[in-house]
Amino acid sequence: MKSYRSPHKTRALSGLFALGVVVLGAAGGCSGGFPNQPSTLRLAVTITQPANLGDNLHRRPIVTDPGKPETFTVSVEALKLDGTRDTAFTGGVRLSVKPGSVLEVSGPFTTGRSAFLQAGLAEGIQVPLYNAFGDARIVAEDLGYVPVEPPTRQPPPACSDGLDNDGDGRIDFPADEGCAFANDDSETGGTFAAGASQIIYYKLPRVADVRGAVCTGFEATDPAPQTPICAGGAATPFKAQQVSLDTGYQRDTRKFDFDMVVTRVAANGFYVQDVENDRLVTEDPCAVPPVHRKKRGYAGLFAFNFSSPPGMRVCDRIRTLAGTATEFFGSIQIGYPTWTLEEWDAKARPCGEPDPFDLVADDLANQSTLLQNVHSLVRLRSTVVDRPDVDGNGNQICIDDPANAGKKIRSVTKHTLEVRVTKHFGVENPKPNPSFDQTDPSSPQFLITDNASNCDFNGDGSVDFSANPEKGCAASCDLDVECTEWSNFAARSNFYV
């Protein structure tokens, strides 16, 4: 890609902050005041394709897969104070979307996520977006960035050549504030003029979207069984981003299209569950046509609040929920949450809390099933259940119905599940193991017993995993499948079964 240098990048702007645009003034001498120089007040960004960007009642589905972005064609124009085009402006602008992410743009005179304006105008720029949600806008900013591709070009870019090209006493990126990146071919800063496009109306992400579930939805008339139809859930596409969630509440009608219900209030936050989910699964693939039903999946979410949310109760409905999407030891949650509630009135509506998902023995070894139900209500109970048999591809096996000739039924196997709390679960501190062999990884350093599984030896409310004796005690508990560490239960109400 050819590099471009703008002779106007150091022009002072005499305007003020307007229309969300930061405008920098240039200080003159003591007697001269502010010089009256031509300036660019703002950038105008116009989406030319597609023509239909939706509206508040007809929103576009969000796109979270960077491999399948949604592309918009835009033009960017530099404008003077009077709204006419500034034909003296020639330089690059950086493109982004708020909120969301932009991949590499394409079109005339583009590189990376930058487009080059000639005589104040750039047209036909293809901007691929993903992770955009809500009221999104494509934004252009004049950062003074003149990218060079490849950055190893000879001669090197101005921000990597070891020279003070603009004479400000600072050399190259990152020491020179005028350098956006190491491949910037100009050490002078831009005007910092900016502009935003018209609104692109996207839906808000639902819990499953924030949880990173990738689903292949299908219609109830589809004859082909697809179970499961959602996968993933171990990583969020919105990592470290502030995100607003779709709770089903419509502000214009003050009604809920679906419910997001509080399922638990904890000492450090709260749990919610998207009760209605438009995912379909095959309930009976052996029937002709197959019988489908709606099933929740990837619908639970934990909001980490550092403390118990005041005034919140189980069965409250969430009207608005936003926070920072994070991945905490393989669990997706939101931090620093903000929310509004509809408090539960038993006289006005049922609780709305969903029925727990019944887990059987083989579910406990099925990562897909466990991921689908993280942060959701589940139930373990000692029982004998019929579990459908599946083939190597996960499809349910159909057999001839002995009671009805010519019909098929599902092949099932009876499963017995006994549920109990671990035996080694007590408030006392374990005693050292006199037979401990530090050369044997399977040898416990401490003796975990029915009444002694508390590894908080100093009583400070937590286990120090970096120093003995608490480190060795915790390792001994991990070696024992019958151990529930007591202080963890006391602090978080967590226990093993």
mmCIF file of N, CA and C in Angstrom, residues 220-296:
data_model
loop_
_atom_site.group_PDB
_atom_site.id
_atom_site.type_symbol
_atom_site.label_atom_id
_atom_site.label_comp_id
_atom_site.label_asym_id
_atom_site.label_seq_id
_atom_site.Cartn_x
_atom_site.Cartn_y
_atom_site.Cartn_z
ATOM 1 N N ALA A 220 -39.489 -25.637 12.899
ATOM 2 C CA ALA A 220 -40.132 -26.824 13.466
ATOM 3 C C ALA A 220 -40.528 -27.835 12.395
ATOM 4 N N THR A 221 -40.574 -27.398 11.138
ATOM 5 C CA THR A 221 -40.940 -28.305 10.050
ATOM 6 C C THR A 221 -39.733 -29.017 9.454
ATOM 7 N N ASP A 222 -38.548 -28.705 9.919
ATOM 8 C CA ASP A 222 -37.343 -29.325 9.384
ATOM 9 C C ASP A 222 -37.337 -30.805 9.752
ATOM 10 N N PRO A 223 -37.280 -31.701 8.775
ATOM 11 C CA PRO A 223 -37.352 -33.134 9.086
ATOM 12 C C PRO A 223 -36.050 -33.696 9.640
ATOM 13 N N ALA A 224 -34.946 -32.953 9.510
ATOM 14 C CA ALA A 224 -33.660 -33.498 9.927
ATOM 15 C C ALA A 224 -33.419 -33.215 11.403
ATOM 16 N N PRO A 225 -33.169 -34.251 12.215
ATOM 17 C CA PRO A 225 -32.916 -34.010 13.634
ATOM 18 C C PRO A 225 -31.574 -33.319 13.840
ATOM 19 N N GLN A 226 -31.545 -32.325 14.702
ATOM 20 C CA GLN A 226 -30.314 -31.626 15.019
ATOM 21 C C GLN A 226 -30.259 -31.430 16.534
ATOM 22 N N THR A 227 -29.547 -32.302 17.225
ATOM 23 C CA THR A 227 -29.450 -32.197 18.666
ATOM 24 C C THR A 227 -28.022 -32.530 19.101
ATOM 25 N N PRO A 228 -27.310 -31.623 19.770
ATOM 26 C CA PRO A 228 -27.750 -30.275 20.090
ATOM 27 C C PRO A 228 -27.545 -29.330 18.914
ATOM 28 N N ILE A 229 -28.168 -28.173 18.958
ATOM 29 C CA ILE A 229 -28.015 -27.195 17.891
ATOM 30 C C ILE A 229 -27.158 -26.018 18.320
ATOM 31 N N CYS A 230 -26.748 -25.983 19.572
ATOM 32 C CA CYS A 230 -25.878 -24.923 20.065
ATOM 33 C C CYS A 230 -24.595 -25.540 20.602
ATOM 34 N N ALA A 231 -23.504 -24.849 20.400
ATOM 35 C CA ALA A 231 -22.213 -25.305 20.902
ATOM 36 C C ALA A 231 -21.418 -24.089 21.360
ATOM 37 N N GLY A 232 -20.265 -24.337 21.965
ATOM 38 C CA GLY A 232 -19.450 -23.236 22.454
ATOM 39 C C GLY A 232 -19.757 -22.957 23.910
ATOM 40 N N GLY A 233 -19.754 -21.685 24.253
ATOM 41 C CA GLY A 233 -20.073 -21.298 25.610
ATOM 42 C C GLY A 233 -18.886 -21.223 26.539
ATOM 43 N N ALA A 234 -17.674 -21.435 26.044
ATOM 44 C CA ALA A 234 -16.487 -21.370 26.894
ATOM 45 C C ALA A 234 -15.777 -20.030 26.796
ATOM 46 N N ALA A 235 -16.138 -19.210 25.830
ATOM 47 C CA ALA A 235 -15.517 -17.899 25.652
ATOM 48 C C ALA A 235 -16.578 -16.919 25.153
ATOM 49 N N THR A 236 -16.448 -15.658 25.566
ATOM 50 C CA THR A 236 -17.407 -14.651 25.143
ATOM 51 C C THR A 236 -16.845 -13.823 23.993
ATOM 52 N N PRO A 237 -17.636 -13.507 22.986
ATOM 53 C CA PRO A 237 -17.149 -12.639 21.907
ATOM 54 C C PRO A 237 -17.014 -11.182 22.343
ATOM 55 N N PHE A 238 -17.529 -10.856 23.532
ATOM 56 C CA PHE A 238 -17.501 -9.474 24.015
ATOM 57 C C PHE A 238 -16.498 -9.306 25.155
ATOM 58 N N LYS A 239 -15.421 -10.065 25.143
ATOM 59 C CA LYS A 239 -14.465 -10.064 26.251
ATOM 60 C C LYS A 239 -13.965 -8.656 26.563
ATOM 61 N N ALA A 240 -14.072 -8.290 27.847
ATOM 62 C CA ALA A 240 -13.606 -6.999 28.373
ATOM 63 C C ALA A 240 -14.350 -5.809 27.777
ATOM 64 N N GLN A 241 -15.500 -6.048 27.175
ATOM 65 C CA GLN A 241 -16.304 -4.969 26.601
ATOM 66 C C GLN A 241 -17.526 -4.689 27.465
ATOM 67 N N GLN A 242 -17.905 -3.425 27.515
ATOM 68 C CA GLN A 242 -19.152 -3.050 28.174
ATOM 69 C C GLN A 242 -20.306 -3.421 27.249
ATOM 70 N N VAL A 243 -21.252 -4.193 27.757
ATOM 71 C CA VAL A 243 -22.320 -4.705 26.904
ATOM 72 C C VAL A 243 -23.660 -4.538 27.605
ATOM 73 N N SER A 244 -24.682 -4.174 26.837
ATOM 74 C CA SER A 244 -26.058 -4.123 27.331
ATOM 75 C C SER A 244 -26.794 -5.349 26.818
ATOM 76 N N LEU A 245 -27.563 -5.997 27.682
ATOM 77 C CA LEU A 245 -28.221 -7.250 27.315
ATOM 78 C C LEU A 245 -29.694 -7.037 27.005
ATOM 79 N N ASP A 246 -30.202 -7.906 26.138
ATOM 80 C CA ASP A 246 -31.627 -7.935 25.834
ATOM 81 C C ASP A 246 -32.323 -8.710 26.943
ATOM 82 N N THR A 247 -33.137 -8.021 27.717
ATOM 83 C CA THR A 247 -33.855 -8.652 28.830
ATOM 84 C C THR A 247 -35.290 -8.982 28.474
ATOM 85 N N GLY A 248 -35.713 -8.634 27.248
ATOM 86 C CA GLY A 248 -37.097 -8.856 26.849
ATOM 87 C C GLY A 248 -38.009 -7.680 27.116
ATOM 88 N N TYR A 249 -37.532 -6.693 27.893
ATOM 89 C CA TYR A 249 -38.384 -5.556 28.250
ATOM 90 C C TYR A 249 -38.355 -4.505 27.142
ATOM 91 N N GLN A 250 -39.555 -4.082 26.719
ATOM 92 C CA GLN A 250 -39.689 -3.063 25.685
ATOM 93 C C GLN A 250 -40.113 -1.746 26.336
ATOM 94 N N ARG A 251 -39.255 -0.762 26.230
ATOM 95 C CA ARG A 251 -39.532 0.507 26.907
ATOM 96 C C ARG A 251 -40.724 1.242 26.319
ATOM 97 N N ASP A 252 -40.931 1.101 25.000
ATOM 98 C CA ASP A 252 -42.027 1.851 24.383
ATOM 99 C C ASP A 252 -43.392 1.311 24.806
ATOM 100 N N THR A 253 -43.503 -0.009 24.974
ATOM 101 C CA THR A 253 -44.785 -0.604 25.380
ATOM 102 C C THR A 253 -44.839 -0.936 26.866
ATOM 103 N N ARG A 254 -43.653 -0.897 27.528
ATOM 104 C CA ARG A 254 -43.544 -1.265 28.943
ATOM 105 C C ARG A 254 -44.032 -2.694 29.190
ATOM 106 N N LYS A 255 -43.738 -3.554 28.230
ATOM 107 C CA LYS A 255 -44.093 -4.959 28.353
ATOM 108 C C LYS A 255 -42.867 -5.814 28.077
ATOM 109 N N PHE A 256 -42.967 -7.084 28.498
ATOM 110 C CA PHE A 256 -41.881 -8.041 28.302
ATOM 111 C C PHE A 256 -42.209 -8.974 27.147
ATOM 112 N N ASP A 257 -41.304 -9.050 26.168
ATOM 113 C CA ASP A 257 -41.435 -10.059 25.115
ATOM 114 C C ASP A 257 -41.047 -11.441 25.642
ATOM 115 N N PHE A 258 -40.113 -11.466 26.566
ATOM 116 C CA PHE A 258 -39.725 -12.676 27.283
ATOM 117 C C PHE A 258 -39.157 -12.210 28.617
ATOM 118 N N ASP A 259 -38.877 -13.148 29.504
ATOM 119 C CA ASP A 259 -38.459 -12.793 30.859
ATOM 120 C C ASP A 259 -37.002 -13.131 31.115
ATOM 121 N N MET A 260 -36.342 -12.237 31.841
ATOM 122 C CA MET A 260 -35.054 -12.525 32.456
ATOM 123 C C MET A 260 -35.276 -12.425 33.964
ATOM 124 N N VAL A 261 -35.198 -13.561 34.643
ATOM 125 C CA VAL A 261 -35.623 -13.659 36.035
ATOM 126 C C VAL A 261 -34.417 -13.870 36.943
ATOM 127 N N VAL A 262 -34.451 -13.233 38.117
ATOM 128 C CA VAL A 262 -33.435 -13.465 39.137
ATOM 129 C C VAL A 262 -33.663 -14.845 39.746
ATOM 130 N N THR A 263 -32.633 -15.700 39.683
ATOM 131 C CA THR A 263 -32.765 -17.069 40.207
ATOM 132 C C THR A 263 -32.029 -17.271 41.519
ATOM 133 N N ARG A 264 -31.077 -16.378 41.823
ATOM 134 C CA ARG A 264 -30.381 -16.470 43.106
ATOM 135 C C ARG A 264 -29.722 -15.143 43.414
ATOM 136 N N VAL A 265 -29.766 -14.742 44.683
ATOM 137 C CA VAL A 265 -29.048 -13.567 45.172
ATOM 138 C C VAL A 265 -27.924 -14.064 46.066
ATOM 139 N N ALA A 266 -26.689 -13.723 45.714
ATOM 140 C CA ALA A 266 -25.512 -14.204 46.441
ATOM 141 C C ALA A 266 -24.863 -13.061 47.221
ATOM 142 N N ALA A 267 -23.853 -13.394 48.007
ATOM 143 C CA ALA A 267 -23.165 -12.386 48.808
ATOM 144 C C ALA A 267 -22.341 -11.436 47.954
ATOM 145 N N ASN A 268 -21.982 -11.872 46.745
ATOM 146 C CA ASN A 268 -21.127 -11.051 45.887
ATOM 147 C C ASN A 268 -21.749 -10.757 44.521
ATOM 148 N N GLY A 269 -23.058 -10.949 44.375
ATOM 149 C CA GLY A 269 -23.695 -10.676 43.099
ATOM 150 C C GLY A 269 -25.040 -11.361 42.998
ATOM 151 N N PHE A 270 -25.432 -11.677 41.763
ATOM 152 C CA PHE A 270 -26.721 -12.335 41.569
ATOM 153 C C PHE A 270 -26.705 -13.122 40.260
ATOM 154 N N TYR A 271 -27.623 -14.095 40.171
ATOM 155 C CA TYR A 271 -27.763 -14.943 39.001
ATOM 156 C C TYR A 271 -29.088 -14.626 38.307
ATOM 157 N N VAL A 272 -29.049 -14.596 36.974
ATOM 158 C CA VAL A 272 -30.263 -14.406 36.188
ATOM 159 C C VAL A 272 -30.354 -15.505 35.148
ATOM 160 N N GLN A 273 -31.567 -15.708 34.648
ATOM 161 C CA GLN A 273 -31.766 -16.724 33.608
ATOM 162 C C GLN A 273 -32.750 -16.203 32.570
ATOM 163 N N ASP A 274 -32.358 -16.333 31.305
ATOM 164 C CA ASP A 274 -33.211 -15.999 30.176
ATOM 165 C C ASP A 274 -34.213 -17.141 30.036
ATOM 166 N N VAL A 275 -35.439 -16.902 30.499
ATOM 167 C CA VAL A 275 -36.405 -17.985 30.615
ATOM 168 C C VAL A 275 -36.881 -18.463 29.259
ATOM 169 N N GLU A 276 -37.142 -17.546 28.357
ATOM 170 C CA GLU A 276 -37.599 -17.936 27.016
ATOM 171 C C GLU A 276 -36.415 -17.886 26.067
ATOM 172 N N ASN A 277 -36.291 -18.901 25.266
ATOM 173 C CA ASN A 277 -35.171 -18.945 24.331
ATOM 174 C C ASN A 277 -35.669 -19.508 23.011
ATOM 175 N N ASP A 278 -35.311 -18.846 21.926
ATOM 176 C CA ASP A 278 -35.835 -19.261 20.630
ATOM 177 C C ASP A 278 -34.965 -20.332 19.973
ATOM 178 N N ARG A 279 -34.367 -21.191 20.789
ATOM 179 C CA ARG A 279 -33.619 -22.328 20.248
ATOM 180 C C ARG A 279 -34.553 -23.547 20.196
ATOM 181 N N LEU A 280 -34.514 -24.260 19.119
ATOM 182 C CA LEU A 280 -35.341 -25.463 18.992
ATOM 183 C C LEU A 280 -34.450 -26.692 19.008
ATOM 184 N N VAL A 281 -34.911 -27.746 19.674
ATOM 185 C CA VAL A 281 -34.210 -29.022 19.639
ATOM 186 C C VAL A 281 -35.208 -30.103 19.259
ATOM 187 N N THR A 282 -34.675 -31.217 18.818
ATOM 188 C CA THR A 282 -35.526 -32.341 18.437
ATOM 189 C C THR A 282 -35.865 -33.160 19.674
ATOM 190 N N GLU A 283 -37.143 -33.252 19.991
ATOM 191 C CA GLU A 283 -37.564 -34.031 21.148
ATOM 192 C C GLU A 283 -37.737 -35.509 20.784
ATOM 193 N N ASP A 284 -38.337 -35.788 19.644
ATOM 194 C CA ASP A 284 -38.543 -37.176 19.225
ATOM 195 C C ASP A 284 -38.195 -37.311 17.748
ATOM 196 N N PRO A 285 -36.930 -37.615 17.430
ATOM 197 C CA PRO A 285 -36.526 -37.742 16.033
ATOM 198 C C PRO A 285 -37.096 -38.992 15.365
ATOM 199 N N CYS A 286 -37.638 -39.907 16.160
ATOM 200 C CA CYS A 286 -38.160 -41.139 15.593
ATOM 201 C C CYS A 286 -39.567 -40.966 15.039
ATOM 202 N N ALA A 287 -40.247 -39.909 15.447
ATOM 203 C CA ALA A 287 -41.589 -39.641 14.933
ATOM 204 C C ALA A 287 -41.488 -39.114 13.508
ATOM 205 N N VAL A 288 -42.580 -39.256 12.746
ATOM 206 C CA VAL A 288 -42.630 -38.745 11.372
ATOM 207 C C VAL A 288 -43.824 -37.797 11.258
ATOM 208 N N PRO A 289 -43.593 -36.463 11.098
ATOM 209 C CA PRO A 289 -42.279 -35.803 11.136
ATOM 210 C C PRO A 289 -41.748 -35.712 12.566
ATOM 211 N N PRO A 290 -40.446 -35.402 12.746
ATOM 212 C CA PRO A 290 -39.883 -35.300 14.095
ATOM 213 C C PRO A 290 -40.621 -34.257 14.928
ATOM 214 N N VAL A 291 -40.694 -34.510 16.217
ATOM 215 C CA VAL A 291 -41.343 -33.587 17.151
ATOM 216 C C VAL A 291 -40.279 -32.662 17.732
ATOM 217 N N HIS A 292 -40.531 -31.347 17.641
ATOM 218 C CA HIS A 292 -39.579 -30.370 18.151
ATOM 219 C C HIS A 292 -40.169 -29.647 19.356
ATOM 220 N N ARG A 293 -39.313 -29.131 20.158
ATOM 221 C CA ARG A 293 -39.757 -28.307 21.271
ATOM 222 C C ARG A 293 -38.709 -27.234 21.529
ATOM 223 N N LYS A 294 -39.140 -26.181 22.222
ATOM 224 C CA LYS A 294 -38.182 -25.158 22.617
ATOM 225 C C LYS A 294 -37.449 -25.599 23.874
ATOM 226 N N LYS A 295 -36.190 -25.276 23.935
ATOM 227 C CA LYS A 295 -35.397 -25.657 25.089
ATOM 228 C C LYS A 295 -34.415 -24.546 25.423
ATOM 229 N N ARG A 296 -34.310 -24.256 26.701
ATOM 230 C CA ARG A 296 -33.334 -23.264 27.112
ATOM 231 C C ARG A 296 -31.937 -23.850 26.987
#
